[in-house]
Coordinates of C-alpha atoms and ligand atoms in Angstrom, one line a residue:
Chain A
M968 CA 115.2 102.4 88.1
S969 CA 117.4 105.5 88.2
L970 CA 116.7 109.0 89.2
T971 CA 118.2 110.2 85.9
N972 CA 115.2 108.7 84.0
L973 CA 112.7 110.6 86.1
F974 CA 114.5 113.9 85.7
D975 CA 116.3 113.3 82.5
L976 CA 116.1 116.4 80.3
K977 CA 118.8 115.3 77.8
N978 CA 117.8 116.3 74.3
K979 CA 115.3 118.8 75.7
V980 CA 115.4 122.5 75.2
A981 CA 114.2 125.0 77.8
I982 CA 113.5 128.7 77.6
V983 CA 113.7 130.7 80.9
T984 CA 112.6 134.4 81.0
G985 CA 114.2 136.7 83.5
G986 CA 116.9 134.0 83.7
G987 CA 119.7 136.4 84.6
N988 CA 119.0 136.6 88.3
G989 CA 117.1 135.2 91.3
I990 CA 114.5 132.4 90.7
G991 CA 115.0 132.5 86.9
K992 CA 118.8 131.9 87.3
A993 CA 118.3 129.1 89.8
S994 CA 115.7 127.5 87.4
A995 CA 118.1 127.8 84.4
L996 CA 120.9 126.2 86.4
I997 CA 118.9 123.2 87.7
L998 CA 117.3 122.5 84.3
A999 CA 120.8 122.5 82.8
Q1000 CA 121.9 120.1 85.6
A1001 CA 119.2 117.7 84.5
G1002 CA 120.6 117.8 81.0
A1003 CA 118.5 120.5 79.2
A1004 CA 119.9 123.0 76.7
V1005 CA 118.8 126.3 78.1
A1006 CA 118.0 129.6 76.4
V1007 CA 118.7 132.0 79.2
S1008 CA 116.8 135.2 78.4
D1009 CA 116.7 138.5 80.4
L1010 CA 116.1 142.2 80.0
K1011 CA 119.8 142.5 80.9
L1012 CA 121.8 140.6 78.3
S1013 CA 125.0 140.7 80.4
D1014 CA 123.2 138.9 83.3
A1015 CA 121.9 136.3 80.9
E1016 CA 125.3 135.8 79.5
E1017 CA 126.8 135.2 82.9
V1018 CA 124.3 132.4 83.6
A1019 CA 124.8 130.9 80.1
E1020 CA 128.6 131.0 80.7
E1021 CA 128.1 129.2 84.1
I1022 CA 126.1 126.5 82.4
K1023 CA 128.6 126.0 79.7
K1024 CA 131.5 125.8 82.2
G1025 CA 129.6 123.0 83.9
G1026 CA 129.5 121.1 80.6
G1027 CA 126.0 122.1 79.6
K1028 CA 124.6 123.8 76.5
A1029 CA 123.1 127.3 76.7
I1030 CA 122.6 130.5 74.8
A1031 CA 121.9 134.0 76.2
V1032 CA 119.2 136.1 74.6
E1033 CA 118.3 139.7 75.3
C1034 CA 114.5 139.7 75.9
N1035 CA 112.1 142.2 77.4
V1036 CA 109.0 140.1 77.9
T1037 CA 106.7 143.1 77.4
D1038 CA 108.0 143.6 73.8
D1039 CA 106.4 141.2 71.3
D1040 CA 109.3 141.4 68.8
H1041 CA 111.6 140.2 71.6
L1042 CA 109.4 137.3 72.3
V1043 CA 109.2 136.2 68.7
N1044 CA 113.0 136.6 68.4
L1045 CA 113.6 134.6 71.6
V1046 CA 111.6 131.6 70.3
E1047 CA 113.1 131.9 66.8
R1048 CA 116.7 132.0 68.0
T1049 CA 116.1 129.1 70.5
V1050 CA 114.6 126.9 67.8
K1051 CA 117.4 127.8 65.3
E1052 CA 120.3 127.5 67.7
L1053 CA 119.2 124.8 70.1
G1054 CA 116.8 122.8 67.8
G1055 CA 113.4 123.2 69.4
V1056 CA 111.5 124.1 72.5
H1057 CA 110.2 121.6 75.0
I1058 CA 110.1 123.5 78.3
L1059 CA 109.1 127.1 78.9
I1060 CA 109.6 128.8 82.3
N1061 CA 107.7 132.1 82.4
N1062 CA 109.6 133.6 85.3
A1063 CA 110.1 137.3 84.4
G1064 CA 107.6 139.3 86.4
G1065 CA 107.2 142.0 88.9
G1066 CA 105.4 145.2 89.8
G1067 CA 103.9 144.9 93.3
G1068 CA 106.0 145.5 96.3
G1069 CA 103.1 147.5 97.8
R1070 CA 103.5 150.3 95.2
E1071 CA 100.1 150.1 93.6
S1072 CA 97.9 152.5 95.7
P1073 CA 94.6 152.4 94.0
F1074 CA 94.5 156.2 94.5
K1075 CA 97.7 156.8 92.6
I1076 CA 98.3 154.1 90.1
D1077 CA 97.4 155.2 86.5
V1078 CA 95.9 153.1 83.7
K1079 CA 99.2 152.7 81.9
R1080 CA 101.1 151.4 84.9
F1081 CA 98.2 149.0 85.7
A1082 CA 98.2 147.7 82.2
W1083 CA 102.0 147.3 82.2
V1084 CA 101.8 145.0 85.3
F1085 CA 99.4 142.8 83.4
E1086 CA 101.6 142.9 80.3
L1087 CA 104.6 141.9 82.3
N1088 CA 103.0 139.1 84.4
L1089 CA 100.2 137.8 82.3
F1090 CA 100.3 138.7 78.6
S1091 CA 104.0 137.7 78.3
A1092 CA 103.3 134.2 79.6
W1093 CA 100.3 133.8 77.4
R1094 CA 102.1 135.0 74.3
L1095 CA 105.2 132.9 74.8
S1096 CA 103.0 129.8 75.4
Q1097 CA 101.4 130.5 72.1
L1098 CA 104.7 130.9 70.4
C1099 CA 106.2 127.8 72.0
A1100 CA 103.3 125.3 71.9
P1101 CA 103.6 124.4 68.2
H1102 CA 107.2 123.4 68.8
M1103 CA 106.3 121.4 71.9
K1104 CA 103.7 119.6 70.0
D1105 CA 106.1 118.8 67.2
G1106 CA 108.8 117.8 69.6
G1107 CA 106.6 115.4 71.4
Y1108 CA 107.2 116.9 74.9
G1109 CA 105.8 120.1 76.4
S1110 CA 105.9 121.5 79.9
I1111 CA 105.1 125.2 80.7
V1112 CA 105.9 126.4 84.2
N1113 CA 104.6 129.8 85.2
I1114 CA 106.0 131.6 88.2
T1115 CA 103.1 133.0 90.1
S1116 CA 103.1 134.4 93.7
M1117 CA 101.4 134.1 97.1
G1118 CA 100.1 137.5 96.1
S1119 CA 97.7 135.6 93.7
I1120 CA 95.7 134.3 96.7
N1121 CA 96.6 136.7 99.5
K1122 CA 95.3 140.2 100.2
S1123 CA 98.1 142.7 100.6
P1124 CA 98.1 146.5 100.8
N1125 CA 98.6 148.4 97.5
M1126 CA 99.1 145.2 95.4
S1127 CA 95.9 145.1 93.4
A1128 CA 97.6 145.2 90.0
Y1129 CA 100.3 142.6 90.8
A1130 CA 97.9 140.3 92.8
G1131 CA 95.3 140.6 90.1
S1132 CA 97.7 139.7 87.3
K1133 CA 99.2 136.8 89.2
A1134 CA 95.7 135.4 90.1
A1135 CA 94.8 135.7 86.4
L1136 CA 98.1 133.8 85.6
N1137 CA 97.0 130.9 87.8
H1138 CA 93.6 130.6 86.2
M1139 CA 94.9 131.2 82.7
S1140 CA 97.4 128.3 83.3
A1141 CA 94.6 126.0 84.4
N1142 CA 92.7 126.8 81.3
L1143 CA 95.7 126.4 79.0
A1144 CA 96.3 123.1 80.6
Y1145 CA 92.9 122.0 79.3
D1146 CA 93.5 123.3 75.8
Y1147 CA 97.1 122.0 75.4
G1148 CA 96.7 118.7 77.3
P1149 CA 95.6 116.6 74.4
F1150 CA 98.8 117.7 72.6
G1151 CA 101.0 116.4 75.4
I1152 CA 101.7 119.8 76.7
R1153 CA 101.4 120.4 80.5
V1154 CA 100.9 123.8 82.2
N1155 CA 101.6 124.3 85.9
C1156 CA 102.4 127.2 88.2
V1157 CA 104.9 127.5 91.1
G1158 CA 103.9 130.1 93.6
P1159 CA 106.8 131.3 95.7
G1160 CA 106.4 132.8 99.2
A1161 CA 108.9 135.5 100.2
T1162 CA 112.1 134.3 98.6
K1163 CA 115.6 135.9 99.1
T1164 CA 116.2 137.6 95.8
A1165 CA 117.0 141.2 94.7
A1166 CA 113.3 141.8 94.1
L1167 CA 112.6 140.9 97.7
A1168 CA 115.6 142.7 99.1
S1169 CA 114.3 146.0 97.6
V1170 CA 111.3 145.9 99.9
L1171 CA 112.5 143.9 102.9
T1172 CA 113.3 145.5 106.3
P1173 CA 114.3 143.7 109.5
E1174 CA 110.8 144.4 111.0
I1175 CA 109.1 143.0 107.9
E1176 CA 111.3 139.9 108.0
E1177 CA 110.5 139.3 111.6
K1178 CA 106.8 139.5 110.9
M1179 CA 107.1 137.3 107.9
L1180 CA 108.9 134.6 110.0
A1181 CA 106.2 134.8 112.7
G1182 CA 103.7 133.8 110.1
T1183 CA 105.8 131.0 108.6
P1184 CA 105.7 127.5 110.1
I1185 CA 109.1 126.5 108.6
K1186 CA 111.1 129.3 110.2
R1187 CA 113.1 130.8 107.3
L1188 CA 112.5 132.7 104.2
G1189 CA 112.7 130.9 100.9
E1190 CA 115.9 130.4 99.0
V1191 CA 115.9 130.4 95.2
E1192 CA 116.7 126.6 95.3
D1193 CA 113.4 126.0 97.1
I1194 CA 111.6 127.4 94.1
S1195 CA 113.8 125.9 91.4
G1196 CA 113.3 122.4 92.9
A1197 CA 109.5 122.7 92.3
V1198 CA 110.2 124.1 88.8
L1199 CA 112.3 121.0 88.0
Y1200 CA 109.5 118.7 89.3
F1201 CA 107.0 120.2 86.9
A1202 CA 109.5 120.5 84.0
A1203 CA 110.6 116.9 84.1
P1204 CA 109.0 113.7 83.0
I1205 CA 108.5 112.7 86.7
S1206 CA 105.3 114.8 86.6
E1207 CA 104.0 113.6 83.3
W1208 CA 100.5 113.0 84.7
V1209 CA 100.3 116.4 86.5
S1210 CA 98.9 119.5 84.8
G1211 CA 96.8 122.6 85.6
Q1212 CA 98.2 122.8 89.1
V1213 CA 99.5 125.6 91.3
L1214 CA 102.1 124.5 93.9
F1215 CA 102.8 127.1 96.5
V1216 CA 106.3 127.0 98.0
N1217 CA 106.0 129.1 101.1
G1218 CA 107.1 127.4 104.2
G1219 CA 103.5 126.8 105.1
G1220 CA 102.7 130.4 105.8
V1221 CA 101.9 133.8 104.7
Q1222 CA 104.6 136.5 104.3
T1223 CA 103.0 139.8 103.8
L1224 CA 104.7 143.2 103.3
D1225 CA 102.6 145.2 105.7
Chain B
M283 CA 128.1 120.2 92.1
K284 CA 128.1 117.7 89.2
K285 CA 124.8 116.9 87.5
T286 CA 124.0 113.5 89.0
E287 CA 125.4 114.5 92.3
L288 CA 123.0 117.4 92.7
L289 CA 120.0 115.3 91.8
N290 CA 121.1 112.4 94.0
D291 CA 121.5 114.8 96.9
L292 CA 118.1 116.4 96.4
F293 CA 116.3 113.1 96.0
S294 CA 118.3 110.8 98.3
F295 CA 116.3 108.8 100.9
E296 CA 119.4 107.1 102.3
N297 CA 119.3 106.6 106.1
K298 CA 115.6 107.4 106.1
V299 CA 112.9 105.1 107.6
I300 CA 109.5 105.6 106.1
I301 CA 106.2 104.1 107.1
I302 CA 103.6 103.6 104.4
T303 CA 100.1 102.5 105.5
G304 CA 98.0 100.4 103.2
G305 CA 101.4 99.7 101.7
A306 CA 100.5 96.4 100.1
G307 CA 98.1 98.1 97.7
A308 CA 98.7 99.6 94.4
I309 CA 99.9 103.1 95.3
G310 CA 101.6 102.2 98.5
S311 CA 103.7 99.4 97.0
A312 CA 104.7 101.6 94.0
L313 CA 105.9 104.2 96.5
A314 CA 107.6 101.7 98.7
E315 CA 109.6 100.5 95.7
L316 CA 110.6 104.0 94.6
L317 CA 111.7 105.1 98.1
G318 CA 113.6 101.8 98.5
N319 CA 115.4 102.4 95.3
L320 CA 116.3 105.9 96.5
G321 CA 117.8 104.4 99.6
A322 CA 115.1 104.3 102.3
N323 CA 114.3 101.5 104.6
V324 CA 110.5 101.2 104.1
V325 CA 108.0 99.8 106.5
I326 CA 104.8 98.8 104.8
T327 CA 101.8 98.1 106.9
D328 CA 98.6 96.5 105.7
I329 CA 95.6 94.5 107.0
N330 CA 96.3 91.9 104.3
Q331 CA 98.9 89.6 105.8
E332 CA 99.6 87.5 102.7
R333 CA 100.1 90.5 100.5
V334 CA 102.1 92.6 103.0
N335 CA 104.7 89.9 103.4
K336 CA 104.9 89.2 99.7
V337 CA 105.2 92.9 98.7
A338 CA 107.8 93.6 101.4
S339 CA 110.0 90.7 100.3
E340 CA 109.6 91.6 96.7
I341 CA 110.7 95.2 97.4
Q342 CA 113.6 94.1 99.5
K343 CA 114.8 91.9 96.6
A344 CA 114.3 94.6 94.0
T345 CA 115.9 97.4 96.0
G346 CA 118.5 95.6 98.1
K347 CA 117.2 97.7 101.1
E348 CA 115.9 96.0 104.3
T349 CA 112.1 96.4 104.0
L350 CA 109.7 95.5 106.7
G351 CA 106.1 94.3 106.1
L352 CA 103.9 94.5 109.2
V353 CA 100.3 93.4 109.5
A354 CA 98.3 96.1 111.2
D355 CA 94.8 97.3 111.1
S356 CA 94.9 101.1 110.7
T357 CA 91.5 101.5 112.4
D358 CA 92.8 100.0 115.6
E359 CA 94.5 102.6 117.8
N360 CA 96.4 100.1 119.9
Q361 CA 97.8 98.4 116.8
M362 CA 99.1 101.8 115.6
K363 CA 100.9 102.4 118.9
E364 CA 102.5 98.9 118.7
L365 CA 103.4 99.6 115.1
V366 CA 105.5 102.6 116.1
D367 CA 107.2 100.7 118.9
K368 CA 108.1 97.9 116.4
V369 CA 109.5 100.3 113.9
V370 CA 111.6 102.1 116.4
A371 CA 112.8 98.8 117.9
K372 CA 113.9 97.7 114.5
F373 CA 115.3 100.8 112.9
G374 CA 115.7 103.2 115.8
K375 CA 113.9 106.1 114.2
I376 CA 111.0 107.3 112.0
S377 CA 111.9 109.9 109.3
G378 CA 108.6 110.0 107.3
L379 CA 105.1 108.7 107.3
V380 CA 102.7 108.2 104.4
N381 CA 99.1 108.0 105.6
N382 CA 98.0 106.2 102.5
V383 CA 95.4 103.7 103.8
G384 CA 91.9 104.5 102.6
W385 CA 89.0 103.3 100.6
G386 CA 85.3 104.0 100.0
A387 CA 82.4 102.4 98.3
A388 CA 79.9 104.1 96.1
T389 CA 76.7 104.5 98.1
P390 CA 73.4 106.2 97.2
I391 CA 73.4 109.5 99.0
W392 CA 70.5 108.6 101.3
G393 CA 71.6 105.0 101.6
S394 CA 74.2 105.4 104.3
D395 CA 73.9 105.2 108.0
T396 CA 75.7 106.1 111.2
E397 CA 77.8 103.0 111.3
K398 CA 78.9 103.2 107.7
M399 CA 79.7 106.9 108.0
V400 CA 81.7 106.4 111.2
N401 CA 83.6 103.4 109.8
S402 CA 84.7 105.5 106.8
Y403 CA 85.9 108.2 109.1
K404 CA 87.8 105.6 111.2
L405 CA 89.5 104.2 108.1
N406 CA 90.2 107.3 106.1
T407 CA 90.7 110.0 108.8
L408 CA 91.2 108.7 112.3
S409 CA 93.8 106.2 111.1
A410 CA 96.0 109.1 110.0
Y411 CA 95.4 111.1 113.1
N412 CA 96.4 108.3 115.5
L413 CA 99.4 107.1 113.6
T414 CA 100.7 110.7 113.0
K415 CA 100.3 111.5 116.7
F416 CA 102.3 108.4 117.8
C417 CA 105.0 109.1 115.2
M418 CA 105.4 112.8 116.1
P419 CA 108.0 112.4 118.9
Y420 CA 110.2 110.5 116.5
L421 CA 109.6 112.7 113.4
E422 CA 110.5 115.8 115.4
K423 CA 114.0 114.4 115.9
E424 CA 114.7 114.0 112.1
E425 CA 115.9 116.4 109.5
N426 CA 113.3 117.3 106.8
A427 CA 110.8 114.9 108.3
S428 CA 107.5 114.8 106.6
V429 CA 104.0 113.3 106.6
I430 CA 102.0 112.7 103.5
F431 CA 98.2 112.2 103.3
S432 CA 96.7 110.3 100.3
N433 CA 93.5 112.2 99.5
S434 CA 91.1 112.1 96.6
R435 CA 89.2 114.4 94.3
V436 CA 86.1 113.2 96.2
G437 CA 87.6 115.1 99.2
N438 CA 87.5 118.5 97.7
T439 CA 84.6 118.3 95.2
P440 CA 80.9 117.5 95.7
S441 CA 80.7 113.7 95.5
P442 CA 77.2 112.5 96.4
E443 CA 78.0 109.1 95.0
F444 CA 80.6 108.6 97.7
I445 CA 79.1 110.3 100.7
E446 CA 80.9 108.3 103.3
Y447 CA 84.3 108.3 101.6
S448 CA 84.1 111.9 100.5
T449 CA 83.2 113.4 103.8
A450 CA 85.9 111.4 105.5
K451 CA 88.5 112.5 103.0
A452 CA 87.4 116.2 103.3
A453 CA 88.0 116.0 107.0
L454 CA 91.5 114.5 106.3
L455 CA 92.3 117.4 104.0
N456 CA 91.6 119.9 106.7
M457 CA 93.4 117.9 109.3
A458 CA 96.6 117.9 107.3
K459 CA 96.5 121.7 106.9
S460 CA 95.8 122.2 110.6
M461 CA 98.8 120.0 111.5
A462 CA 101.0 122.0 109.0
V463 CA 100.3 125.4 110.5
I464 CA 101.2 124.4 114.0
S465 CA 103.9 121.8 113.7
G466 CA 106.7 123.5 111.8
P467 CA 109.7 123.9 111.7
K468 CA 110.4 120.3 112.5
V469 CA 107.9 118.3 110.4
R470 CA 106.2 119.0 107.1
F471 CA 102.6 117.9 106.3
N472 CA 101.4 117.7 102.7
T473 CA 98.5 116.2 100.9
V474 CA 98.2 114.6 97.5
I475 CA 94.8 114.8 95.9
I476 CA 94.7 111.7 93.7
G477 CA 92.6 111.4 90.5
S478 CA 91.6 108.1 89.0
V479 CA 94.4 105.6 89.3
D480 CA 94.4 102.1 88.1
N481 CA 94.6 99.9 91.2
G482 CA 93.2 96.8 89.7
E483 CA 90.5 95.1 91.6
S484 CA 89.9 97.8 94.3
T485 CA 88.3 100.1 91.7
L486 CA 86.0 97.3 90.5
D487 CA 85.1 96.5 94.1
A488 CA 84.1 100.2 94.6
G489 CA 81.4 99.7 92.0
F490 CA 83.1 100.8 88.7
T491 CA 82.6 98.8 85.5
M492 CA 85.2 98.5 82.7
E493 CA 82.9 100.6 80.6
M494 CA 82.9 103.4 83.2
L495 CA 86.6 103.2 83.3
Q496 CA 87.0 103.6 79.6
K497 CA 84.8 106.7 79.8
I498 CA 87.0 108.1 82.5
N499 CA 90.2 107.5 80.3
D500 CA 88.6 109.5 77.5
S501 CA 87.5 112.3 79.7
I502 CA 90.9 112.9 81.3
V503 CA 93.0 115.8 79.9
M504 CA 96.1 113.7 79.6
K505 CA 94.0 110.9 78.0
R506 CA 94.7 108.2 80.5
R507 CA 94.0 107.2 84.1
G508 CA 97.0 107.3 86.4
F509 CA 99.6 104.6 87.0
P510 CA 100.4 104.0 90.7
A511 CA 103.9 105.3 89.9
D512 CA 102.5 108.7 88.9
I513 CA 101.3 109.1 92.4
A514 CA 104.5 107.7 93.9
H515 CA 106.5 110.3 92.0
G516 CA 104.5 113.2 93.3
I517 CA 104.7 111.9 96.9
M518 CA 108.5 111.3 96.6
F519 CA 109.0 114.9 95.4
L520 CA 107.0 116.3 98.3
M521 CA 109.0 114.3 100.8
S522 CA 112.4 115.1 99.2
K523 CA 114.9 117.8 100.1
A524 CA 113.9 119.7 97.0
A525 CA 110.6 120.4 98.7
S526 CA 112.0 121.3 102.1
W527 CA 110.1 124.6 102.2
V528 CA 106.8 123.1 101.1
T529 CA 104.3 122.4 103.8
G530 CA 100.5 122.6 104.2
V531 CA 99.9 122.2 100.5
D532 CA 97.6 119.9 98.5
L533 CA 99.0 118.9 95.2
T534 CA 96.5 117.4 92.8
L535 CA 97.8 114.5 90.7
D536 CA 95.0 113.8 88.3
G537 CA 96.2 113.9 84.7
G538 CA 95.2 117.5 84.3
G539 CA 91.6 116.9 85.4
R540 CA 88.5 115.9 83.5
Y541 CA 86.7 117.7 80.7
E542 CA 83.4 116.9 82.5
S543 CA 83.2 117.8 86.1
K544 CA 80.9 115.0 87.3
M545 CA 81.8 111.5 88.2
P546 CA 79.9 109.1 85.9
K547 CA 76.7 108.0 87.6
K548 CA 76.4 104.3 88.4
E549 CA 73.6 103.8 85.9
D550 CA 75.5 105.5 83.0
Ligands
NAD1925 N1 111.3 136.8 95.3 C1 110.1 136.6 95.8 O1 109.9 136.7 97.0 C2 109.0 136.3 94.9 C3 107.8 136.0 95.5 C4 106.7 135.7 94.7 C5 106.8 135.7 93.3 N2 108.0 136.0 92.7 C6 108.1 136.0 91.3 O2 109.2 135.4 90.8 C7 109.6 135.9 89.6 C8 111.1 136.2 89.6 O3 111.4 137.1 90.6 P1 112.8 137.2 91.4 O4 112.5 137.4 92.8 O5 113.7 136.1 91.0 O6 113.3 138.6 90.8 P2 114.8 139.2 90.5 O7 114.6 140.6 90.6 O8 115.8 138.5 91.4 O9 115.1 138.7 89.1 C9 114.3 139.1 88.0 C10 115.0 138.9 86.7 O10 114.1 139.2 85.7 C11 114.6 140.2 84.8 N3 113.5 141.1 84.3 C12 112.9 142.1 84.9 N4 112.0 142.6 84.0 C13 112.1 141.9 82.9 C14 111.4 142.0 81.6 N5 110.5 142.9 81.4 N6 111.7 141.1 80.7 C15 112.7 140.2 80.9 N7 113.3 140.1 82.1 C16 113.0 140.9 83.0 C17 115.6 141.0 85.7 O11 116.6 141.6 84.9 C18 116.1 139.9 86.6 O12 117.2 139.3 86.0 C19 108.7 137.0 89.3 O13 107.7 136.6 88.4 C20 108.1 137.4 90.7 O14 106.9 138.0 90.6 C21 109.1 136.3 93.5
NAD1926 N1 93.3 104.4 93.1 C1 92.6 105.5 93.0 O1 92.0 105.8 91.9 C2 92.6 106.5 94.1 C3 91.9 107.7 93.8 C4 91.9 108.6 94.9 C5 92.4 108.4 96.1 N2 93.1 107.2 96.3 C6 93.6 106.9 97.7 O2 94.9 106.4 97.6 C7 95.2 105.6 98.7 C8 95.7 104.2 98.2 O3 94.8 103.7 97.3 P1 95.2 102.5 96.4 O4 94.6 102.8 95.0 O5 96.6 102.1 96.4 O6 94.3 101.4 97.0 P2 94.4 99.8 97.2 O7 93.0 99.3 97.4 O8 95.2 99.2 96.1 O9 95.3 99.7 98.5 C9 94.8 99.9 99.8 C10 95.5 99.0 100.8 O10 95.0 99.3 102.1 C11 94.8 98.0 102.7 N3 93.8 98.2 103.8 C12 92.5 98.3 103.8 N4 92.0 98.5 105.0 C13 93.0 98.6 105.8 C14 93.1 98.7 107.3 N5 92.0 98.9 108.0 N6 94.3 98.7 107.8 C15 95.4 98.5 107.1 N7 95.4 98.4 105.7 C16 94.2 98.4 105.1 C17 94.3 97.1 101.7 O11 94.5 95.7 102.1 C18 95.1 97.5 100.5 O12 96.3 96.7 100.4 C19 93.8 105.5 99.5 O13 93.9 106.4 100.5 C20 92.8 105.9 98.5 O14 91.7 106.5 99.1 C21 93.1 106.2 95.3

């Protein structure tokens, strides 16, 4: 038996949102390594294009699509172009997300901003799942991986919108797993701890990092490859009997921003 | 890195020595074969002498990797100590441990007693504590060393039908997490929560009928009970380099769960 069978994504098409940088980029690259054709989508088209180029240089197949996940027309276009240019959708990585970073003081955040955080982290994942599921059903293979956060189960200061939206993402995923299961579509979440990306760098100070490491049994912060390894596990046939799960990848600890 | 090179690197078990308890059983032997195929020297231990020898030689033949079958009773502390000595004498190290031994019969909730409760704790919980303790000095010397615990849905859901088994597995779940928070950065500790897996006669011995099993198949989201390989795959991932920042988790491998939350009653 060879590894390639367990992880083989040949003839599979994957969509990655926020695929231009960080965790999304690492996920797009590893899925391509396993043989998938990847629609790399991002708010910033040029970043998506760079990642698609890298995949093609490595002998893989990829397209770059500009997509703001809070814009419904963009989501519809992303799925249409993927189906047209790559021939279907089998894997969906709902990675684009954000807000948080301790910027959501309940005294200051307004309704619009709060709703936007949910649109970004929750509604986008729901809507893209809805758009992709029929193609997964037709294609005979479906795996949706939603990138959640330790924030979904931890309490952190001024993070109620982000944490609430990610907690909702966990439970929405578990429920979608029930609904989609009979059609051969699996839905799982990967929950990163503090992982070295631009998003983290924008809020990290040496003091915060030291405190984070003190609370982390495996004495380092996450690398994007730690997260994309878990994404590959859930995306690939190796986990064909696993659905509705949240896997936290966090060095065993809690990394908080306070 | 080229495609196969990257995957081979992430999921290589070359030069690793992995102990699997209850390794002659359904899940243990599937895992032993998978890890052997990925390059590990596997040591399977089991109370069943005939099967442990047979399974070890079959795996060695199938994988081309030296595979050791050792008879050992996981409930006997001295035998666990001797087991570690034997493995180190043979292979010089221990890189991973899968505390997979475990079993429990269906019992009416008020039909158990001290002896049965304690015996279940010895088999499902203490066995893992003792062997992990004896392996720790060796695990701490290895890169990306990890310990896996085979748990069950009975260990984290109310399970009055399995009061001995479920309470022992619940204790095992907490034990794994306690080890994880204190023992990094050297060794990782993760649990797999296993749903209903076809292990042949063991399930029937535990009091299930074929009719009950068909009902379970129908009630599972992915429409089938698990194969031992499904569990082996999850354990392999958690032990691999790809999961080297994963510790203290419990990953449920259960076909997406069941549409009904209760286990079927024996009289159903
Ligand atoms: N880095 C961490 O420590 C960490 C921890 C927990 C969870 N996460 C989650 O991981 C995911 C990815 O985060 P990251 O750290 O890789 O971030 P990142 O900032 O490194 O990359 C995010 C990418 O998403 C794109 N993006 C931003 N808004 C978008 C939008 N509206 N539509 C489409 N694309 C958009 C950005 O252009 C960028 O390319 C997020 O869902 C985040 O909540 C990250
Ligand atoms: N099969 C399932 O549906 C299922 C579900 C949940 C959890 N699990 C767990 O998975 C693990 C493996 O289960 P399996 O399905 O492979 O079981 P199995 O019955 O096929 O294998 C268990 C093995 O353990 C051995 N054993 C029993 N007592 C022992 C002792 N005292 N010392 C050493 N070896 C002993 C047996 O001889 C047998 O070979 C167990 O911990 C079990 O609780 C299994």
